[in-house]
C-alpha angles and dihedrals in degrees: 000000000000097000108143094017105080123215124231130168113219093255089051092048090047090053092051101046103024097241117132113255091232091058092048090051091055093048096047103034105024128232142236124241141169119261127192120233106179106302094342129088118212133182117253134180130225110210122229116272087241140343110273118239093244130054108236089208088079093055135059092238136021113287137182135198135242095268091046088054095052094043090053089059089062094045088052090052090055094046092047088060092053099259112152116240090240089065093043089052092050093048089052094048091046093050093043090055094043096049099030087230126134092213106036103163093067092050115105087229091068089058089064102029099033096088091063093045090047094050092048094052093045090052091049093049092051092051092050098043119032090192091067110093101194102134094113094041095075089069093055096071096108090051091052102040102043135157094262090069091056106029097085096045121100119199140213099201106310094336124093109240104172138013125209100196093193094041132275093284089065120087090224116101141166108218116172090210093060129059090347090291097300117146109276142168099261098217095054106019091234113151113243090225092061092050092047093049090050091050090053092047092050093055107270096264138118086266089054089055091052094046092049090050091053095045095051097029092237125142114263092238090053091052089050090052092048092050092048091047093052092045090052091052090055094044104045110018137070 
């Protein structure tokens, strides 16, 4: 039913792209906040940046899809450089309309056209809100949208179809058509988490690598890559 979509809980997504689950929840499902009207404080709601691929009503906890996951990496790159979400939202809506694509940031076209879209939306935001000091931000586009965001993505036309989180030379891939998009060894389809758990159970040694490779019929180098990948997730990501 969900073949080709990918399924990630927010903690799983956080682990994979290094964005806190709470932040992802706000981006994908919106949030309430207090807003001042004169002397009164009223509750307001900030809508999601976009509608996630999957309906959380069908799952026991909030979930997102493969394209949601990749698009969130780009949103995080904007936010990390101090760009307000209102500008990120407008850039997304502008690009979505221009390209007729539901997930425009991950498109290779945004890499070339995004600077213009970005500058236009920054200019618009400054005109509408004098408190926004974004005049220098329009020159930061190359620092935000860099090759590292695109290098591991493989495309089918304009649409992202796979993501190699450690680069395309690595055997580790996220493919929404296989294992619901979880990280796997591409040649065998074996989830990296299973290989890592086996490695831990076998004693975390070179012998453990070899035993895991035999048990799951996976090349030794692929097991080594899976172990390193999982260790890196624990070490450097949320």
